[in-house]
Amino acid sequence: MKATAQAPANIAFIKYWGRRDNVLRLPANNSLSVNLSSLVTTTTVEFLSEAGEDEVTLDGQAASPKAAARIQAFLDVVRQRAEFSGRAVVSSENSFPHGVGLASSASGFAALTLAATQALGLPLTEKELSQLARLGSGSACRSIPDGFVEWQTAASNEESYAISLYPPDYWEIVDVIAIVDQTEKSLSSSEGHEAAPHSPFYQARLEKFLPEQYAKILRALDERDFSAFGTVMEEEAINFHAIIMTAQPSVLYWNGATMNILHQVRAWRRAGLEAYFTIDAGPNVHVFCEKKNQPELVRQLSAVPGVEDLMVATPAPGARLITE
Ligand code: PMV
């Protein structure tokens, strides 16, 4: 009745932003991501036969009522499938700060899905685990499979899940994450998904921009063409933030240090250091380079004003059980 699982956060090259169904968390568009080796959540779930409230500890502290309610609601789905009614004791540790747009909900719900189903003896396939994780947090479905991952939009719960396109060792690229702010996000991603369609640019993103970019990035991945890959990733990050800035409500996630990095990355490229950025729903910047350029990129990024910390991640496997 007890199990521990570990799952990575992921960063999307093509972002999921906006949903066709808010309850089932069915995305409005396909998305593509890679799992991140050093951003990991480890979660232990134990089910007790007694009824009562679940007990949830996140990074050594009792979860906020909002976070605990979301986890309890997710565990209710798992309990229903297993026809079990006891309460759960959940303890979760992140290797990185949570709530700052570093996708702790993705790694968190992926690890929770695997640990909770294992603890209740539910034998699920990777596809079923991905579908289930999606109900906790959409992007969590991409933290179940290995390496480079695609999540397709679909009209039903059964058809929307993520699959691995390439294993982690397919391509030696490196994500150097510049932390410029460690405070909590000003808008939850659920609120962001609902705000997105109010941007006057949203339909153009869905109908024209994303289909074109998607085809280009799949080709770049297939050919391991870093320049083409980085160009699409960066254009997509800007399009995604333009939607956020022009939605209702409008959110400005970038701070001054974010902007410093964006200008620097382009200046480094002009000077021959090939690096490209993407930014999730927050101010921190993911800068990608090929492995050979990692030391130079780390050196340059650490000198940018406003950069508080750097994390280095490489493509990683998906969710795993930890045997004690
Ligand atoms: O999984 P959610 O609902 O937290 O959505 C997060 C979506 C982004 O991280 C902003 C983009 C993505 O595709 O990961």
CSV table of C-alpha atoms and ligand atoms in Angstrom, one decimal:
chain,number,residue,atom,x,y,z
A,1,MET,CA,0.0,0.0,0.0
A,2,LYS,CA,3.1,2.2,-0.2
A,3,ALA,CA,5.2,3.2,-3.2
A,4,THR,CA,7.8,5.8,-4.2
A,5,ALA,CA,8.2,7.3,-7.7
A,6,GLN,CA,10.4,9.9,-9.3
A,7,ALA,CA,9.6,12.0,-12.4
A,8,PRO,CA,11.3,14.8,-14.2
A,9,ALA,CA,9.9,18.2,-15.1
A,10,ASN,CA,9.8,19.0,-18.8
A,11,ILE,CA,10.2,22.1,-20.9
A,12,ALA,CA,8.1,22.5,-24.0
A,13,PHE,CA,9.6,23.6,-27.3
A,14,ILE,CA,6.0,23.9,-28.6
A,15,LYS,CA,3.8,25.0,-25.7
A,16,TYR,CA,0.4,23.8,-24.6
A,17,TRP,CA,-1.6,27.0,-24.0
A,18,GLY,CA,-5.4,26.9,-24.0
A,19,ARG,CA,-7.7,23.9,-23.7
A,20,ARG,CA,-10.6,22.4,-25.6
A,21,ASP,CA,-11.9,20.9,-22.4
A,22,ASN,CA,-11.1,22.4,-19.0
A,23,VAL,CA,-12.3,19.5,-16.8
A,24,LEU,CA,-10.5,16.8,-18.8
A,25,ARG,CA,-7.5,19.1,-19.5
A,26,LEU,CA,-7.6,18.4,-23.3
A,27,PRO,CA,-5.2,20.8,-25.0
A,28,ALA,CA,-6.1,23.0,-27.9
A,29,ASN,CA,-2.9,22.2,-29.7
A,30,ASN,CA,-0.2,19.5,-29.9
A,31,SER,CA,2.9,20.1,-27.8
A,32,LEU,CA,6.5,18.9,-27.8
A,33,SER,CA,8.9,18.8,-24.9
A,34,VAL,CA,12.0,17.2,-23.4
A,35,ASN,CA,12.4,15.8,-19.8
A,36,LEU,CA,14.9,17.6,-17.7
A,37,SER,CA,17.5,15.5,-15.8
A,38,SER,CA,18.1,17.8,-12.8
A,39,LEU,CA,14.6,18.9,-12.1
A,40,VAL,CA,13.1,16.0,-10.4
A,41,THR,CA,10.2,15.3,-8.0
A,42,THR,CA,10.3,12.2,-5.7
A,43,THR,CA,7.0,11.3,-4.2
A,44,THR,CA,6.0,8.6,-1.7
A,45,VAL,CA,2.3,7.7,-1.4
A,46,GLU,CA,1.0,5.4,1.4
A,47,PHE,CA,-2.7,4.4,1.5
A,48,LEU,CA,-4.2,3.6,4.9
A,49,SER,CA,-7.4,1.6,5.3
A,50,GLU,CA,-9.0,4.2,7.6
A,51,ALA,CA,-11.2,7.0,6.1
A,52,GLY,CA,-10.4,10.6,6.5
A,53,GLU,CA,-8.5,13.5,4.9
A,54,ASP,CA,-5.3,12.9,3.0
A,55,GLU,CA,-2.1,14.2,4.5
A,56,VAL,CA,0.2,16.0,2.0
A,57,THR,CA,3.7,17.3,2.7
A,58,LEU,CA,5.6,19.2,0.0
A,59,ASP,CA,9.3,19.9,0.5
A,60,GLY,CA,8.9,19.2,4.2
A,61,GLN,CA,6.0,21.5,4.8
A,62,ALA,CA,2.2,20.8,5.0
A,63,ALA,CA,0.7,21.6,1.6
A,64,SER,CA,-1.4,24.8,1.3
A,65,PRO,CA,-5.2,24.1,1.4
A,66,LYS,CA,-5.4,24.8,-2.3
A,67,ALA,CA,-2.6,22.4,-3.3
A,68,ALA,CA,-3.9,19.8,-0.8
A,69,ALA,CA,-7.4,20.0,-2.3
A,70,ARG,CA,-6.0,19.6,-5.9
A,71,ILE,CA,-4.0,16.5,-4.9
A,72,GLN,CA,-6.9,15.0,-2.9
A,73,ALA,CA,-9.2,15.5,-5.9
A,74,PHE,CA,-6.7,13.7,-8.1
A,75,LEU,CA,-6.3,10.9,-5.7
A,76,ASP,CA,-10.1,10.5,-5.6
A,77,VAL,CA,-9.9,9.6,-9.3
A,78,VAL,CA,-7.2,7.0,-8.6
A,79,ARG,CA,-9.1,5.6,-5.5
A,80,GLN,CA,-12.3,5.3,-7.6
A,81,ARG,CA,-10.4,3.3,-10.3
A,82,ALA,CA,-9.0,1.0,-7.7
A,83,GLU,CA,-12.3,0.8,-5.7
A,84,PHE,CA,-10.5,1.8,-2.6
A,85,SER,CA,-11.7,4.4,0.0
A,86,GLY,CA,-8.9,4.8,2.6
A,87,ARG,CA,-6.9,8.0,3.1
A,88,ALA,CA,-3.5,8.7,1.7
A,89,VAL,CA,-0.3,10.1,3.2
A,90,VAL,CA,1.8,11.8,0.5
A,91,SER,CA,5.2,13.2,0.8
A,92,SER,CA,6.9,15.0,-2.1
A,93,GLU,CA,10.3,16.5,-2.6
A,94,ASN,CA,11.5,18.7,-5.4
A,95,SER,CA,15.1,19.1,-6.5
A,96,PHE,CA,14.3,22.7,-7.5
A,97,PRO,CA,12.1,25.6,-6.4
A,98,HIS,CA,8.4,25.0,-7.0
A,99,GLY,CA,5.8,27.5,-8.2
A,100,VAL,CA,8.2,29.6,-10.2
A,101,GLY,CA,7.4,28.3,-13.7
A,102,LEU,CA,9.8,25.4,-13.6
A,103,ALA,CA,7.0,22.9,-14.1
A,104,SER,CA,6.8,21.4,-10.6
A,105,SER,CA,3.2,20.5,-11.3
A,106,ALA,CA,4.3,18.4,-14.3
A,107,SER,CA,7.0,16.4,-12.3
A,108,GLY,CA,4.8,16.4,-9.2
A,109,PHE,CA,1.7,14.9,-10.8
A,110,ALA,CA,3.7,12.5,-12.9
A,111,ALA,CA,5.4,11.1,-9.8
A,112,LEU,CA,2.2,11.1,-7.9
A,113,THR,CA,0.4,9.2,-10.6
A,114,LEU,CA,3.0,6.4,-10.7
A,115,ALA,CA,3.4,6.2,-6.9
A,116,ALA,CA,-0.3,6.2,-6.2
A,117,THR,CA,-1.3,3.6,-8.8
A,118,GLN,CA,1.6,1.4,-7.8
A,119,ALA,CA,0.6,1.7,-4.1
A,120,LEU,CA,-2.9,0.6,-4.9
A,121,GLY,CA,-1.8,-2.2,-7.2
A,122,LEU,CA,-3.3,-0.8,-10.3
A,123,PRO,CA,-1.3,-2.1,-13.3
A,124,LEU,CA,-1.4,0.7,-15.9
A,125,THR,CA,0.4,0.9,-19.2
A,126,GLU,CA,2.6,4.0,-20.0
A,127,LYS,CA,-0.3,5.3,-22.1
A,128,GLU,CA,-2.8,4.9,-19.3
A,129,LEU,CA,-0.4,6.5,-16.8
A,130,SER,CA,0.0,9.5,-19.2
A,131,GLN,CA,-3.7,9.9,-19.6
A,132,LEU,CA,-4.2,9.8,-15.8
A,133,ALA,CA,-1.4,12.2,-15.1
A,134,ARG,CA,-3.0,14.7,-17.5
A,135,LEU,CA,-6.0,14.9,-15.2
A,136,GLY,CA,-3.7,16.3,-12.5
A,137,SER,CA,-1.9,18.7,-14.6
A,138,GLY,CA,-1.9,18.8,-18.4
A,139,SER,CA,1.8,19.0,-18.9
A,140,ALA,CA,2.4,16.1,-16.4
A,141,CYS,CA,1.3,13.7,-19.1
A,142,ARG,CA,4.6,14.6,-20.9
A,143,SER,CA,6.7,13.6,-17.9
A,144,ILE,CA,5.7,10.0,-18.0
A,145,PRO,CA,7.4,8.8,-21.3
A,146,ASP,CA,11.2,9.0,-21.9
A,147,GLY,CA,13.3,11.8,-23.5
A,148,PHE,CA,11.7,13.9,-26.3
A,149,VAL,CA,8.0,13.7,-26.0
A,150,GLU,CA,4.9,14.6,-28.0
A,151,TRP,CA,1.4,15.1,-26.6
A,152,GLN,CA,-1.4,15.2,-29.2
A,153,THR,CA,-4.6,17.1,-28.8
A,154,ALA,CA,-7.7,14.8,-29.1
A,155,ALA,CA,-11.4,15.0,-28.6
A,156,SER,CA,-11.6,12.4,-25.8
A,157,ASN,CA,-10.0,11.4,-22.5
A,158,GLU,CA,-8.8,8.1,-24.0
A,159,GLU,CA,-7.1,9.6,-27.0
A,160,SER,CA,-5.1,12.4,-25.3
A,161,TYR,CA,-1.8,11.2,-23.9
A,162,ALA,CA,1.9,11.6,-24.6
A,163,ILE,CA,4.4,9.4,-26.3
A,164,SER,CA,8.2,9.3,-26.6
A,165,LEU,CA,9.5,10.4,-30.0
A,166,TYR,CA,13.2,9.9,-29.2
A,167,PRO,CA,15.0,8.5,-26.1
A,168,PRO,CA,17.1,10.8,-23.9
A,169,ASP,CA,20.4,9.9,-25.5
A,170,TYR,CA,19.1,10.7,-29.0
A,171,TRP,CA,20.6,14.2,-29.0
A,172,GLU,CA,23.2,15.7,-26.7
A,173,ILE,CA,21.7,19.1,-26.1
A,174,VAL,CA,21.9,21.0,-22.8
A,175,ASP,CA,19.4,23.3,-21.1
A,176,VAL,CA,21.0,25.9,-18.9
A,177,ILE,CA,18.3,27.4,-16.8
A,178,ALA,CA,18.8,30.9,-15.6
A,179,ILE,CA,16.8,31.6,-12.4
A,180,VAL,CA,16.0,35.3,-12.1
A,181,ASP,CA,13.1,35.2,-9.6
A,182,GLN,CA,12.2,32.5,-7.0
A,183,THR,CA,8.9,33.9,-6.0
A,184,GLU,CA,5.5,32.3,-6.7
A,185,LYS,CA,3.8,32.8,-10.0
A,186,SER,CA,1.3,35.7,-10.3
A,187,LEU,CA,-1.2,33.7,-12.3
A,188,SER,CA,-1.8,29.9,-12.1
A,189,SER,CA,-1.5,28.0,-15.4
A,190,SER,CA,-5.2,27.0,-15.2
A,191,GLU,CA,-6.1,30.7,-15.2
A,192,GLY,CA,-3.7,31.2,-18.1
A,193,HIS,CA,-5.3,28.5,-20.2
A,194,GLU,CA,-8.7,30.2,-19.7
A,195,ALA,CA,-7.3,33.6,-20.4
A,196,ALA,CA,-5.5,32.7,-23.7
A,197,PRO,CA,-8.5,32.6,-26.1
A,198,HIS,CA,-9.2,36.3,-25.2
A,199,SER,CA,-5.9,37.3,-26.9
A,200,PRO,CA,-6.7,38.8,-30.4
A,201,PHE,CA,-3.7,36.7,-31.7
A,202,TYR,CA,-4.8,33.4,-30.3
A,203,GLN,CA,-6.7,32.1,-33.4
A,204,ALA,CA,-3.8,33.0,-35.6
A,205,ARG,CA,-1.5,31.0,-33.3
A,206,LEU,CA,-3.7,27.9,-33.4
A,207,GLU,CA,-4.6,28.0,-37.1
A,208,LYS,CA,-1.5,29.2,-38.8
A,209,PHE,CA,1.6,29.7,-36.6
A,210,LEU,CA,1.6,26.4,-34.7
A,211,PRO,CA,0.9,24.0,-37.6
A,212,GLU,CA,3.8,25.6,-39.5
A,213,GLN,CA,6.2,25.6,-36.6
A,214,TYR,CA,5.3,22.1,-35.6
A,215,ALA,CA,6.2,20.7,-39.0
A,216,LYS,CA,9.5,22.6,-38.9
A,217,ILE,CA,10.5,21.5,-35.5
A,218,LEU,CA,9.7,17.8,-36.2
A,219,ARG,CA,12.0,18.0,-39.2
A,220,ALA,CA,14.7,19.7,-37.2
A,221,LEU,CA,14.5,17.0,-34.5
A,222,ASP,CA,14.6,14.3,-37.1
A,223,GLU,CA,17.7,15.8,-38.7
A,224,ARG,CA,19.2,16.9,-35.3
A,225,ASP,CA,19.6,20.3,-36.9
A,226,PHE,CA,20.3,22.5,-33.9
A,227,SER,CA,20.0,25.9,-35.7
A,228,ALA,CA,16.6,25.1,-37.2
A,229,PHE,CA,15.5,23.6,-33.9
A,230,GLY,CA,16.6,26.6,-31.8
A,231,THR,CA,15.1,29.1,-34.2
A,232,VAL,CA,11.6,27.5,-34.0
A,233,MET,CA,11.8,27.1,-30.2
A,234,GLU,CA,12.7,30.8,-29.8
A,235,GLU,CA,10.0,32.0,-32.2
A,236,GLU,CA,7.5,29.9,-30.4
A,237,ALA,CA,8.5,31.2,-26.9
A,238,ILE,CA,7.9,34.8,-28.1
A,239,ASN,CA,4.6,33.9,-29.7
A,240,PHE,CA,3.5,32.2,-26.5
A,241,HIS,CA,4.4,35.2,-24.3
A,242,ALA,CA,2.7,37.6,-26.8
A,243,ILE,CA,-0.5,35.6,-26.2
A,244,ILE,CA,0.0,35.9,-22.4
A,245,MET,CA,0.7,39.6,-22.6
A,246,THR,CA,-2.3,40.3,-24.8
A,247,ALA,CA,-4.8,37.9,-23.1
A,248,GLN,CA,-7.5,38.9,-20.5
A,249,PRO,CA,-6.1,39.3,-17.9
A,250,SER,CA,-2.8,40.4,-19.4
A,251,VAL,CA,0.3,39.0,-17.6
A,252,LEU,CA,3.9,40.2,-17.8
A,253,TYR,CA,6.0,37.3,-16.7
A,254,TRP,CA,9.3,38.7,-17.8
A,255,ASN,CA,11.4,40.9,-15.5
A,256,GLY,CA,14.4,43.1,-16.3
A,257,ALA,CA,16.8,40.2,-15.9
A,258,THR,CA,14.7,38.0,-18.3
A,259,MET,CA,15.0,40.8,-20.9
A,260,ASN,CA,18.8,41.1,-20.3
A,261,ILE,CA,19.2,37.4,-21.1
A,262,LEU,CA,17.1,37.5,-24.3
A,263,HIS,CA,19.3,40.3,-25.6
A,264,GLN,CA,22.5,38.6,-24.6
A,265,VAL,CA,21.5,35.3,-26.2
A,266,ARG,CA,21.1,37.0,-29.5
A,267,ALA,CA,24.3,38.9,-29.1
A,268,TRP,CA,26.2,35.7,-28.3
A,269,ARG,CA,24.7,34.1,-31.4
A,270,ARG,CA,26.0,37.0,-33.5
A,271,ALA,CA,29.4,36.4,-32.0
A,272,GLY,CA,29.4,32.7,-32.8
A,273,LEU,CA,28.1,31.0,-29.6
A,274,GLU,CA,25.0,29.2,-30.8
A,275,ALA,CA,22.3,29.3,-28.1
A,276,TYR,CA,18.6,29.7,-28.2
A,277,PHE,CA,16.0,30.5,-25.4
A,278,THR,CA,12.6,29.4,-24.4
A,279,ILE,CA,10.6,30.6,-21.4
A,280,ASP,CA,7.8,28.9,-19.6
A,281,ALA,CA,4.9,30.6,-17.8
A,282,GLY,CA,7.3,32.6,-15.5
A,283,PRO,CA,10.4,34.9,-15.7
A,284,ASN,CA,13.2,32.2,-15.7
A,285,VAL,CA,14.9,31.5,-19.0
A,286,HIS,CA,15.9,28.1,-20.5
A,287,VAL,CA,18.9,28.6,-22.8
A,288,PHE,CA,19.7,25.6,-25.0
A,289,CYS,CA,23.1,24.8,-26.6
A,290,GLU,CA,24.9,21.8,-27.9
A,291,LYS,CA,27.0,19.9,-25.3
A,292,LYS,CA,30.3,21.3,-26.7
A,293,ASN,CA,29.2,24.9,-25.9
A,294,GLN,CA,27.9,24.2,-22.3
A,295,PRO,CA,31.0,25.6,-20.4
A,296,GLU,CA,31.1,28.8,-22.4
A,297,LEU,CA,27.3,29.3,-22.1
A,298,VAL,CA,27.4,28.7,-18.3
A,299,ARG,CA,30.3,31.2,-18.0
A,300,GLN,CA,28.4,33.9,-20.1
A,301,LEU,CA,25.0,33.4,-18.4
A,302,SER,CA,26.4,33.6,-14.9
A,303,ALA,CA,27.7,37.1,-15.6
A,304,VAL,CA,24.3,38.5,-16.8
A,305,PRO,CA,22.9,41.1,-14.4
A,306,GLY,CA,20.0,39.7,-12.4
A,307,VAL,CA,20.8,36.0,-12.8
A,308,GLU,CA,20.5,34.5,-9.3
A,309,ASP,CA,21.3,30.9,-10.0
A,310,LEU,CA,21.9,28.5,-12.9
A,311,MET,CA,20.7,24.9,-13.3
A,312,VAL,CA,22.0,22.6,-16.0
A,313,ALA,CA,19.7,19.8,-17.4
A,314,THR,CA,20.1,17.2,-20.1
A,315,PRO,CA,17.4,15.1,-21.8
A,316,ALA,CA,16.1,12.6,-19.2
A,317,PRO,CA,14.0,9.4,-18.9
A,318,GLY,CA,10.4,9.7,-17.8
A,319,ALA,CA,8.7,8.6,-14.5
A,320,ARG,CA,10.3,5.7,-12.7
A,321,LEU,CA,9.5,3.6,-9.6
A,322,ILE,CA,12.0,3.7,-6.8
A,323,THR,CA,12.5,0.5,-5.0
A,324,GLU,CA,13.5,0.8,-1.4
B,1,PMV,O1,0.2,21.7,-17.2
B,1,PMV,P1,-0.2,23.1,-16.9
B,1,PMV,O2,-1.7,23.3,-16.8
B,1,PMV,O3,0.5,23.6,-15.7
B,1,PMV,O4,0.2,24.0,-18.1
B,1,PMV,C1,1.5,24.5,-18.3
B,1,PMV,C2,1.7,24.8,-19.7
B,1,PMV,C3,3.1,25.5,-19.9
B,1,PMV,O5,4.0,25.0,-19.0
B,1,PMV,C4,3.0,27.0,-19.8
B,1,PMV,C5,3.5,25.1,-21.4
B,1,PMV,C6,3.8,23.7,-21.6
B,1,PMV,O6,3.4,23.1,-22.6
B,1,PMV,O7,4.5,23.1,-20.7
